[in-house]
Amino acid sequence: GNPDGEQWQVDFTFSDVNPPTGQLTKEQLDQWIRDNLNNPEDVAATWNSWSYDYPHMMDAFAYSVLEVFATQKGVCREDAITNAYMLNEMGYEAYAIAYAEPDTFHVTSIFKDKDGKWNMVEYNKVHQLEAESFEEALAEAMPATSNFWVWSNSQPDQRAYVEKIVRTRHGLQ
């Protein structure tokens, strides 16, 4: 409750997305994306059915997108890589971005919406950054960071890898 003694109510609204389970082919996954996902909120909602794979957290690799759908689990890098794949398949420009700050290492996905604004999908939430550029989106989402690792947008049956490093002008001085 709040200091005045009134009860606060928080409503969470999730898209009704039920990701397929089991072994899929690329064609089956792409068909499911076309048939079931209409917007970035639907992409974010796919994580609602999956488990956070704590033992995998310290592994030096990312599961492939098809492995994520088959096992229904992963960590932030699988969430980001899978979100970027689905968004790209839907016609958005999207990337999985890793960053490190003094107390954390995290991977999230950044995408350009239909209006040309850059936003972020993280686990089951779309963050409306409304950034004008890719670099501005990075600065908005991770203001204390100036080095980012961009993961590959590989095929869903391949494990993604860090493809390039992006250095921005913002971050800790």
mmCIF file of C-alpha atoms in Angstrom:
data_model
loop_
_atom_site.group_PDB
_atom_site.id
_atom_site.type_symbol
_atom_site.label_atom_id
_atom_site.label_comp_id
_atom_site.label_asym_id
_atom_site.label_seq_id
_atom_site.Cartn_x
_atom_site.Cartn_y
_atom_site.Cartn_z
ATOM 1 C CA GLY A 1 0.000 0.000 0.000
ATOM 2 C CA ASN A 2 0.930 3.642 -0.021
ATOM 3 C CA PRO A 3 1.636 5.987 2.925
ATOM 4 C CA ASP A 4 -2.006 7.140 3.005
ATOM 5 C CA GLY A 5 -3.169 3.585 3.628
ATOM 6 C CA GLU A 6 -4.880 3.214 0.254
ATOM 7 C CA GLN A 7 -4.196 0.087 -1.755
ATOM 8 C CA TRP A 8 -2.358 0.557 -5.025
ATOM 9 C CA GLN A 9 -3.394 -1.617 -7.878
ATOM 10 C CA VAL A 10 -1.030 -2.380 -10.719
ATOM 11 C CA ASP A 11 -2.458 -3.909 -13.859
ATOM 12 C CA PHE A 12 -0.191 -5.776 -16.229
ATOM 13 C CA THR A 13 -1.499 -6.451 -19.707
ATOM 14 C CA PHE A 14 0.272 -9.041 -21.800
ATOM 15 C CA SER A 15 -0.470 -10.055 -25.347
ATOM 16 C CA ASP A 16 -2.009 -13.491 -25.622
ATOM 17 C CA VAL A 17 0.946 -15.231 -27.259
ATOM 18 C CA ASN A 18 1.563 -18.946 -26.861
ATOM 19 C CA PRO A 19 4.921 -19.826 -28.395
ATOM 20 C CA PRO A 20 5.239 -23.254 -29.965
ATOM 21 C CA THR A 21 7.171 -25.904 -28.089
ATOM 22 C CA GLY A 22 9.385 -28.737 -29.240
ATOM 23 C CA GLN A 23 11.678 -29.043 -32.213
ATOM 24 C CA LEU A 24 10.848 -26.606 -34.993
ATOM 25 C CA THR A 25 12.301 -26.008 -38.408
ATOM 26 C CA LYS A 26 13.159 -22.481 -39.550
ATOM 27 C CA GLU A 27 10.138 -22.610 -41.859
ATOM 28 C CA GLN A 28 7.794 -23.616 -39.027
ATOM 29 C CA LEU A 29 9.147 -20.870 -36.762
ATOM 30 C CA ASP A 30 8.897 -18.217 -39.476
ATOM 31 C CA GLN A 31 5.317 -19.311 -40.236
ATOM 32 C CA TRP A 32 4.414 -19.094 -36.537
ATOM 33 C CA ILE A 33 5.902 -15.572 -36.390
ATOM 34 C CA ARG A 34 3.866 -14.495 -39.457
ATOM 35 C CA ASP A 35 0.668 -16.055 -38.090
ATOM 36 C CA ASN A 36 0.908 -14.973 -34.437
ATOM 37 C CA LEU A 37 3.000 -11.854 -33.929
ATOM 38 C CA ASN A 38 1.620 -8.476 -34.933
ATOM 39 C CA ASN A 39 3.780 -5.985 -33.040
ATOM 40 C CA PRO A 40 6.759 -5.671 -30.659
ATOM 41 C CA GLU A 41 4.475 -6.238 -27.658
ATOM 42 C CA ASP A 42 3.635 -9.692 -29.027
ATOM 43 C CA VAL A 43 7.357 -10.390 -29.409
ATOM 44 C CA ALA A 44 7.947 -9.358 -25.794
ATOM 45 C CA ALA A 45 5.099 -11.600 -24.628
ATOM 46 C CA THR A 46 6.807 -14.753 -25.890
ATOM 47 C CA TRP A 47 9.120 -14.614 -22.848
ATOM 48 C CA ASN A 48 6.121 -15.031 -20.508
ATOM 49 C CA SER A 49 6.144 -18.786 -21.182
ATOM 50 C CA TRP A 50 9.888 -19.349 -20.806
ATOM 51 C CA SER A 51 12.143 -20.022 -17.838
ATOM 52 C CA TYR A 52 15.299 -18.180 -16.862
ATOM 53 C CA ASP A 53 18.132 -20.719 -17.173
ATOM 54 C CA TYR A 54 20.391 -19.722 -14.263
ATOM 55 C CA PRO A 55 22.947 -22.544 -14.787
ATOM 56 C CA HIS A 56 23.446 -21.294 -18.386
ATOM 57 C CA MET A 57 24.144 -17.719 -17.250
ATOM 58 C CA MET A 58 27.932 -18.139 -17.105
ATOM 59 C CA ASP A 59 28.264 -20.136 -20.337
ATOM 60 C CA ALA A 60 30.322 -18.486 -23.061
ATOM 61 C CA PHE A 61 27.759 -19.181 -25.791
ATOM 62 C CA ALA A 62 24.168 -18.371 -26.651
ATOM 63 C CA TYR A 63 21.549 -20.959 -27.520
ATOM 64 C CA SER A 64 20.226 -20.693 -31.059
ATOM 65 C CA VAL A 65 16.729 -19.296 -31.551
ATOM 66 C CA LEU A 66 15.431 -22.785 -32.363
ATOM 67 C CA GLU A 67 17.061 -24.142 -29.183
ATOM 68 C CA VAL A 68 15.271 -21.430 -27.184
ATOM 69 C CA PHE A 69 11.909 -22.433 -28.634
ATOM 70 C CA ALA A 70 12.653 -26.152 -28.120
ATOM 71 C CA THR A 71 13.729 -25.795 -24.479
ATOM 72 C CA GLN A 72 11.603 -22.743 -23.543
ATOM 73 C CA LYS A 73 14.520 -21.312 -21.571
ATOM 74 C CA GLY A 74 17.525 -19.037 -21.754
ATOM 75 C CA VAL A 75 19.040 -15.964 -20.175
ATOM 76 C CA CYS A 76 19.066 -12.327 -21.259
ATOM 77 C CA ARG A 77 21.220 -13.020 -24.338
ATOM 78 C CA GLU A 78 18.774 -15.660 -25.627
ATOM 79 C CA ASP A 79 15.849 -13.343 -24.959
ATOM 80 C CA ALA A 80 17.546 -10.514 -26.853
ATOM 81 C CA ILE A 81 18.756 -12.666 -29.749
ATOM 82 C CA THR A 82 15.347 -14.344 -30.087
ATOM 83 C CA ASN A 83 13.519 -11.003 -29.885
ATOM 84 C CA ALA A 84 15.819 -9.501 -32.538
ATOM 85 C CA TYR A 85 15.249 -12.505 -34.811
ATOM 86 C CA MET A 86 11.458 -12.296 -34.488
ATOM 87 C CA LEU A 87 11.430 -8.513 -34.981
ATOM 88 C CA ASN A 88 13.635 -8.805 -38.079
ATOM 89 C CA GLU A 89 11.317 -11.485 -39.475
ATOM 90 C CA MET A 90 8.409 -9.053 -38.936
ATOM 91 C CA GLY A 91 10.168 -6.371 -40.998
ATOM 92 C CA TYR A 92 11.743 -4.302 -38.230
ATOM 93 C CA GLU A 93 15.448 -3.510 -38.057
ATOM 94 C CA ALA A 94 16.555 -5.084 -34.783
ATOM 95 C CA TYR A 95 19.756 -6.019 -32.955
ATOM 96 C CA ALA A 96 20.730 -7.837 -29.780
ATOM 97 C CA ILE A 97 23.056 -5.525 -27.838
ATOM 98 C CA ALA A 98 25.325 -6.486 -24.940
ATOM 99 C CA TYR A 99 26.743 -3.979 -22.507
ATOM 100 C CA ALA A 100 28.739 -4.015 -19.313
ATOM 101 C CA GLU A 101 28.575 -1.545 -16.477
ATOM 102 C CA PRO A 102 30.584 -1.713 -13.263
ATOM 103 C CA ASP A 103 28.050 -3.984 -11.575
ATOM 104 C CA THR A 104 26.304 -5.786 -14.437
ATOM 105 C CA PHE A 105 26.533 -7.460 -17.821
ATOM 106 C CA HIS A 106 23.310 -7.572 -19.800
ATOM 107 C CA VAL A 107 21.968 -8.196 -23.293
ATOM 108 C CA THR A 108 18.822 -6.559 -24.624
ATOM 109 C CA SER A 109 17.305 -5.858 -28.046
ATOM 110 C CA ILE A 110 17.000 -2.524 -29.801
ATOM 111 C CA PHE A 111 14.689 -2.053 -32.791
ATOM 112 C CA LYS A 112 13.485 0.651 -35.168
ATOM 113 C CA ASP A 113 9.690 0.922 -35.130
ATOM 114 C CA LYS A 114 7.401 1.617 -38.097
ATOM 115 C CA ASP A 115 7.699 5.384 -37.409
ATOM 116 C CA GLY A 116 11.515 5.259 -37.594
ATOM 117 C CA LYS A 117 12.001 5.601 -33.816
ATOM 118 C CA TRP A 118 14.377 3.296 -31.921
ATOM 119 C CA ASN A 119 12.991 1.390 -28.925
ATOM 120 C CA MET A 120 13.955 -1.575 -26.769
ATOM 121 C CA VAL A 121 12.439 -4.986 -25.979
ATOM 122 C CA GLU A 122 13.642 -6.511 -22.741
ATOM 123 C CA TYR A 123 12.149 -9.753 -21.453
ATOM 124 C CA ASN A 124 8.387 -9.198 -21.572
ATOM 125 C CA LYS A 125 8.370 -5.409 -21.909
ATOM 126 C CA VAL A 126 8.713 -2.884 -24.707
ATOM 127 C CA HIS A 127 10.520 0.256 -23.561
ATOM 128 C CA GLN A 128 9.428 3.251 -25.628
ATOM 129 C CA LEU A 129 12.737 5.107 -25.994
ATOM 130 C CA GLU A 130 11.521 7.033 -29.053
ATOM 131 C CA ALA A 131 15.169 7.662 -29.994
ATOM 132 C CA GLU A 132 16.004 9.263 -33.338
ATOM 133 C CA SER A 133 19.073 7.091 -33.963
ATOM 134 C CA PHE A 134 20.603 3.764 -33.010
ATOM 135 C CA GLU A 135 23.315 5.544 -30.987
ATOM 136 C CA GLU A 136 20.740 7.717 -29.205
ATOM 137 C CA ALA A 137 18.765 4.569 -28.283
ATOM 138 C CA LEU A 138 21.891 3.058 -26.752
ATOM 139 C CA ALA A 139 22.539 6.260 -24.782
ATOM 140 C CA GLU A 140 18.943 6.374 -23.583
ATOM 141 C CA ALA A 141 18.746 2.701 -22.592
ATOM 142 C CA MET A 142 22.206 2.391 -21.011
ATOM 143 C CA PRO A 143 23.393 5.900 -20.067
ATOM 144 C CA ALA A 144 26.499 4.842 -18.117
ATOM 145 C CA THR A 145 27.907 2.715 -20.932
ATOM 146 C CA SER A 146 29.954 3.686 -23.972
ATOM 147 C CA ASN A 147 30.972 0.268 -25.379
ATOM 148 C CA PHE A 148 28.400 -2.127 -26.778
ATOM 149 C CA TRP A 149 28.686 -5.556 -28.367
ATOM 150 C CA VAL A 150 26.326 -6.193 -31.272
ATOM 151 C CA TRP A 151 25.338 -9.849 -31.650
ATOM 152 C CA SER A 152 24.965 -11.384 -35.100
ATOM 153 C CA ASN A 153 21.536 -11.713 -36.677
ATOM 154 C CA SER A 154 22.190 -15.317 -37.622
ATOM 155 C CA GLN A 155 19.847 -17.991 -38.873
ATOM 156 C CA PRO A 156 17.628 -19.473 -36.133
ATOM 157 C CA ASP A 157 19.443 -22.816 -36.231
ATOM 158 C CA GLN A 158 22.850 -21.178 -35.653
ATOM 159 C CA ARG A 159 24.257 -19.856 -32.416
ATOM 160 C CA ALA A 160 24.717 -16.093 -32.507
ATOM 161 C CA TYR A 161 28.061 -14.488 -31.814
ATOM 162 C CA VAL A 162 29.363 -10.999 -31.111
ATOM 163 C CA GLU A 163 29.735 -9.469 -34.558
ATOM 164 C CA LYS A 164 31.045 -5.998 -33.789
ATOM 165 C CA ILE A 165 31.734 -3.493 -31.059
ATOM 166 C CA VAL A 166 30.065 -0.087 -31.130
ATOM 167 C CA ARG A 167 31.641 2.781 -29.224
ATOM 168 C CA THR A 168 29.475 5.776 -28.450
ATOM 169 C CA ARG A 169 30.378 9.229 -27.196
ATOM 170 C CA HIS A 170 28.330 9.047 -24.024
ATOM 171 C CA GLY A 171 29.001 7.055 -20.886
ATOM 172 C CA LEU A 172 31.127 7.523 -17.810
ATOM 173 C CA GLN A 173 33.821 10.143 -18.208
#
